Amino acid sequence: MVETTIPPVSRANLRMYWLAKALLAEKKTMVNMVSPSKDLATRRSYFVEWIWMNQFPGWAKHLYSKWRLPVRIWHFVASIISMVILVVWYKREHCPGFAVIHAWNPLAGLAAVIAGWLIRRPVFVDFTDFYSDIARTDMPLLSKPLVWLENFVLRQARHVFVVSNQLKEHLVRAQGLPAAKIHVVPDGTDSETFRPDCDTTGVRARLGIPEDAPVLVFHGDIKNDDGVDILIEAMAKVVAERPDARLLILGGGSPYFDAVCRPLIEKLGLADNVVLPGWIAHKDVPAVLCACDIGAMTLRATLNHDHYLSFKLFEYWGCGKPVVVTKLKAIGEIARDGENALIAQSGDVDGFARAFLRLIEDKDLAAHLGRAGRELVVREYDWREIMKKETAVYTSEFLGPPCPPSP
């Protein structure tokens, strides 16, 4: 069960997409992806890369708009109905039906649990973020209900997949989950798509960025805890020494961004130095990252951020870019100061600014950190390798040993 349909592959379906590909490689299973349509008029079902996409009537194009809450509630209800209809259809066609329902995020997890009860199938959940902690600042009235929701889904799931050892330890210690049902499968990236040699012809020109300007980049969801206001304040100090520097912010759409970040850009006189194209297609992100110089992750240290990993970290590294990132527990296990990243304390505007300026001036250091990050991604954090850990659980429960390769 995923939030958005494929194609396109996007941040909202990356983990499930790569899990589906890994399961199909076992040659013993069929994968159904149940997702909302972009709007009511475009609902359809079809095969893509041998994944059967089953769309229910939805409004996925509004997932990140001001209508996100009612849209998600409708998707929750419609996804359960869709699962039951599919099982009825399978039975009518004398097919075995679903072996397991797999969901990513707590609301989809709750839908999976209810659907699992109705069709008597186990549920697996990818738990990558504390949504209750994110809601603490973005939607405070939902924070406590989300704590209950997360705990309920995690207890009902047969297997839980988390992205870090810290997250597993927290769920065992604080919530009493059995360690045996929690599996660490980190986030990652596609190192063949996010690579240093992407064609960047015309990218800066389209964005209105001079070819010789040093460019910092942030991309992804923009919420309070992502610390984009901290990044903007650090950028003001960078511009004081390097007026030619630019900050590219890919994303947006949250009340925090419009209420806090945009006014701050104007207040600090950075309108000419900050570029705001909004969201761009996921397929276009690698070329844009390759056209930049430094990846920025000025995250606030929170419960969620101390336990999660981030797509953007691996995507910056995949493109061979040096990264400046907040000192955090889980990320700190792989992002090492002076080895493959520069580290600053949460909220330390001066520290971030110094790190950015250091990389702007020391191109050898920037190249070294970018190469080290790229090597780490290729070696350990490519989706093709990562998802073998997740499919191993399916193999042990349902599939048996993988099929031998064809002669």
Tab-separated table of C-alpha atoms in Angstrom, residues 174-360:
chain	number	residue	atom	x	y	z
A	174	ALA	CA	10.277	2.459	25.128
A	175	GLN	CA	7.382	0.525	23.583
A	176	GLY	CA	8.198	-3.021	24.584
A	177	LEU	CA	8.122	-4.522	21.087
A	178	PRO	CA	9.841	-7.902	20.677
A	179	ALA	CA	13.252	-7.368	19.109
A	180	ALA	CA	12.763	-10.457	16.927
A	181	LYS	CA	9.998	-8.847	14.884
A	182	ILE	CA	11.952	-5.639	14.161
A	183	HIS	CA	14.362	-5.642	11.221
A	184	VAL	CA	16.820	-2.850	10.360
A	185	VAL	CA	16.660	-2.003	6.648
A	186	PRO	CA	18.104	1.492	6.098
A	187	ASP	CA	17.034	4.052	3.547
A	188	GLY	CA	19.251	4.511	0.523
A	189	THR	CA	19.180	5.598	-3.094
A	190	ASP	CA	19.557	4.351	-6.639
A	191	SER	CA	23.265	4.903	-7.280
A	192	GLU	CA	22.767	4.375	-11.008
A	193	THR	CA	20.324	7.287	-11.186
A	194	PHE	CA	21.915	9.546	-8.564
A	195	ARG	CA	25.460	9.600	-9.912
A	196	PRO	CA	28.119	12.297	-10.406
A	197	ASP	CA	28.134	12.239	-14.223
A	198	CYS	CA	24.528	13.334	-14.836
A	199	ASP	CA	24.087	15.695	-17.783
A	200	THR	CA	23.735	19.173	-16.274
A	201	THR	CA	23.581	21.065	-19.562
A	202	GLY	CA	21.323	24.080	-19.186
A	203	VAL	CA	20.262	23.299	-15.603
A	204	ARG	CA	21.705	26.437	-14.039
A	205	ALA	CA	20.512	28.599	-16.910
A	206	ARG	CA	16.931	27.352	-16.452
A	207	LEU	CA	17.130	28.135	-12.742
A	208	GLY	CA	18.676	31.559	-13.297
A	209	ILE	CA	21.890	30.634	-11.473
A	210	PRO	CA	25.270	31.902	-12.779
A	211	GLU	CA	27.573	29.116	-13.930
A	212	ASP	CA	30.401	30.217	-11.623
A	213	ALA	CA	28.317	30.728	-8.458
A	214	PRO	CA	28.836	28.377	-5.489
A	215	VAL	CA	25.459	26.697	-4.902
A	216	LEU	CA	24.060	25.112	-1.742
A	217	VAL	CA	21.034	22.867	-2.217
A	218	PHE	CA	18.219	21.595	-0.009
A	219	HIS	CA	15.540	19.305	-1.405
A	220	GLY	CA	12.602	17.429	0.054
A	221	ASP	CA	9.699	18.102	2.391
A	222	ILE	CA	9.992	21.426	4.172
A	223	LYS	CA	8.659	21.238	7.709
A	224	ASN	CA	9.661	23.081	10.884
A	225	ASP	CA	11.965	20.288	12.027
A	226	ASP	CA	13.855	20.330	8.708
A	227	GLY	CA	15.409	23.614	9.857
A	228	VAL	CA	15.216	25.485	6.560
A	229	ASP	CA	14.952	28.736	8.538
A	230	ILE	CA	18.298	27.832	10.141
A	231	LEU	CA	19.692	27.234	6.661
A	232	ILE	CA	18.435	30.619	5.451
A	233	GLU	CA	20.019	32.394	8.426
A	234	ALA	CA	23.296	30.563	7.784
A	235	MET	CA	23.038	31.546	4.137
A	236	ALA	CA	22.892	35.209	5.132
A	237	LYS	CA	26.276	34.814	6.846
A	238	VAL	CA	27.662	32.983	3.812
A	239	VAL	CA	26.485	35.774	1.493
A	240	ALA	CA	28.149	38.367	3.723
A	241	GLU	CA	31.489	36.823	2.700
A	242	ARG	CA	30.523	35.381	-0.670
A	243	PRO	CA	27.862	37.590	-2.288
A	244	ASP	CA	27.922	35.354	-5.362
A	245	ALA	CA	26.684	32.307	-3.434
A	246	ARG	CA	23.242	30.857	-4.101
A	247	LEU	CA	20.896	28.620	-2.125
A	248	LEU	CA	18.578	26.373	-4.133
A	249	ILE	CA	15.539	25.099	-2.216
A	250	LEU	CA	13.637	22.307	-3.952
A	251	GLY	CA	10.301	21.608	-2.293
A	252	GLY	CA	7.903	23.665	-0.238
A	253	GLY	CA	4.167	23.713	0.123
A	254	SER	CA	3.913	23.614	3.926
A	255	PRO	CA	2.459	26.378	6.112
A	256	TYR	CA	5.848	26.617	7.851
A	257	PHE	CA	7.613	27.397	4.580
A	258	ASP	CA	5.147	30.110	3.586
A	259	ALA	CA	4.770	31.595	7.065
A	260	VAL	CA	8.396	31.433	8.244
A	261	CYS	CA	10.871	30.825	5.437
A	262	ARG	CA	9.612	33.156	2.724
A	263	PRO	CA	9.352	36.187	5.056
A	264	LEU	CA	12.803	35.388	6.466
A	265	ILE	CA	14.325	35.425	2.983
A	266	GLU	CA	12.897	38.916	2.433
A	267	LYS	CA	13.879	40.138	5.903
A	268	LEU	CA	17.505	39.085	5.426
A	269	GLY	CA	17.700	40.589	1.936
A	270	LEU	CA	18.334	37.231	0.258
A	271	ALA	CA	15.796	37.441	-2.558
A	272	ASP	CA	18.595	37.469	-5.160
A	273	ASN	CA	20.533	34.659	-3.498
A	274	VAL	CA	17.786	32.113	-2.799
A	275	VAL	CA	16.236	30.241	-5.712
A	276	LEU	CA	12.775	28.709	-5.177
A	277	PRO	CA	11.569	26.558	-8.075
A	278	GLY	CA	9.253	24.544	-5.804
A	279	TRP	CA	8.779	20.825	-6.345
A	280	ILE	CA	10.321	19.243	-9.405
A	281	ALA	CA	9.843	15.740	-10.830
A	282	HIS	CA	11.907	13.097	-9.039
A	283	LYS	CA	13.501	12.073	-12.335
A	284	ASP	CA	14.891	15.607	-12.721
A	285	VAL	CA	16.428	15.800	-9.247
A	286	PRO	CA	19.773	14.042	-10.033
A	287	ALA	CA	20.771	16.530	-12.743
A	288	VAL	CA	19.831	19.465	-10.514
A	289	LEU	CA	21.858	18.090	-7.591
A	290	CYS	CA	24.830	17.519	-9.890
A	291	ALA	CA	24.599	21.168	-10.965
A	292	CYS	CA	25.016	22.242	-7.318
A	293	ASP	CA	28.071	22.178	-5.067
A	294	ILE	CA	27.043	21.390	-1.461
A	295	GLY	CA	24.168	19.410	0.057
A	296	ALA	CA	22.541	21.085	3.070
A	297	MET	CA	20.822	19.272	5.960
A	298	THR	CA	20.343	21.785	8.778
A	299	LEU	CA	17.912	19.512	10.613
A	300	ARG	CA	16.716	20.232	14.131
A	301	ALA	CA	17.630	17.521	16.618
A	302	THR	CA	14.317	15.866	17.496
A	303	LEU	CA	13.108	12.432	18.527
A	304	ASN	CA	12.371	11.661	14.889
A	305	HIS	CA	15.582	13.045	13.421
A	306	ASP	CA	17.754	11.295	15.995
A	307	HIS	CA	16.336	7.942	14.900
A	308	TYR	CA	15.771	8.281	11.165
A	309	LEU	CA	17.815	8.384	7.991
A	310	SER	CA	17.123	10.632	5.026
A	311	PHE	CA	16.774	10.063	1.298
A	312	LYS	CA	18.433	13.412	0.653
A	313	LEU	CA	21.651	12.411	2.427
A	314	PHE	CA	22.143	9.411	0.139
A	315	GLU	CA	21.040	11.332	-2.946
A	316	TYR	CA	23.560	14.123	-2.288
A	317	TRP	CA	26.246	11.514	-1.754
A	318	GLY	CA	25.140	9.495	-4.763
A	319	CYS	CA	25.778	12.575	-6.889
A	320	GLY	CA	29.216	12.955	-5.317
A	321	LYS	CA	28.353	16.107	-3.365
A	322	PRO	CA	29.800	17.024	0.031
A	323	VAL	CA	27.183	17.305	2.763
A	324	VAL	CA	26.867	19.573	5.796
A	325	VAL	CA	24.542	17.904	8.301
A	326	THR	CA	23.386	18.260	11.883
A	327	LYS	CA	24.945	16.076	14.560
A	328	LEU	CA	22.305	13.347	15.067
A	329	LYS	CA	22.333	9.827	16.516
A	330	ALA	CA	21.402	7.565	13.600
A	331	ILE	CA	22.801	9.734	10.817
A	332	GLY	CA	25.910	10.217	12.949
A	333	GLU	CA	26.712	6.510	12.590
A	334	ILE	CA	27.359	6.976	8.863
A	335	ALA	CA	28.046	10.713	8.401
A	336	ARG	CA	31.484	11.277	9.928
A	337	ASP	CA	32.956	14.755	10.375
A	338	GLY	CA	35.898	15.261	8.027
A	339	GLU	CA	35.535	11.778	6.509
A	340	ASN	CA	32.435	12.038	4.336
A	341	ALA	CA	30.645	15.115	5.722
A	342	LEU	CA	30.995	18.206	7.861
A	343	ILE	CA	28.945	18.201	11.074
A	344	ALA	CA	27.373	21.089	12.999
A	345	GLN	CA	25.303	21.199	16.156
A	346	SER	CA	21.528	21.519	15.899
A	347	GLY	CA	20.522	25.170	15.495
A	348	ASP	CA	24.128	26.434	15.281
A	349	VAL	CA	23.754	29.034	12.535
A	350	ASP	CA	27.377	30.152	12.821
A	351	GLY	CA	28.625	26.562	12.739
A	352	PHE	CA	26.672	25.772	9.591
A	353	ALA	CA	27.825	28.975	7.931
A	354	ARG	CA	31.479	28.184	8.719
A	355	ALA	CA	31.090	24.679	7.288
A	356	PHE	CA	29.502	25.962	4.079
A	357	LEU	CA	32.207	28.611	3.619
A	358	ARG	CA	34.924	26.064	4.309
A	359	LEU	CA	33.652	23.829	1.507
A	360	ILE	CA	33.217	26.765	-0.867
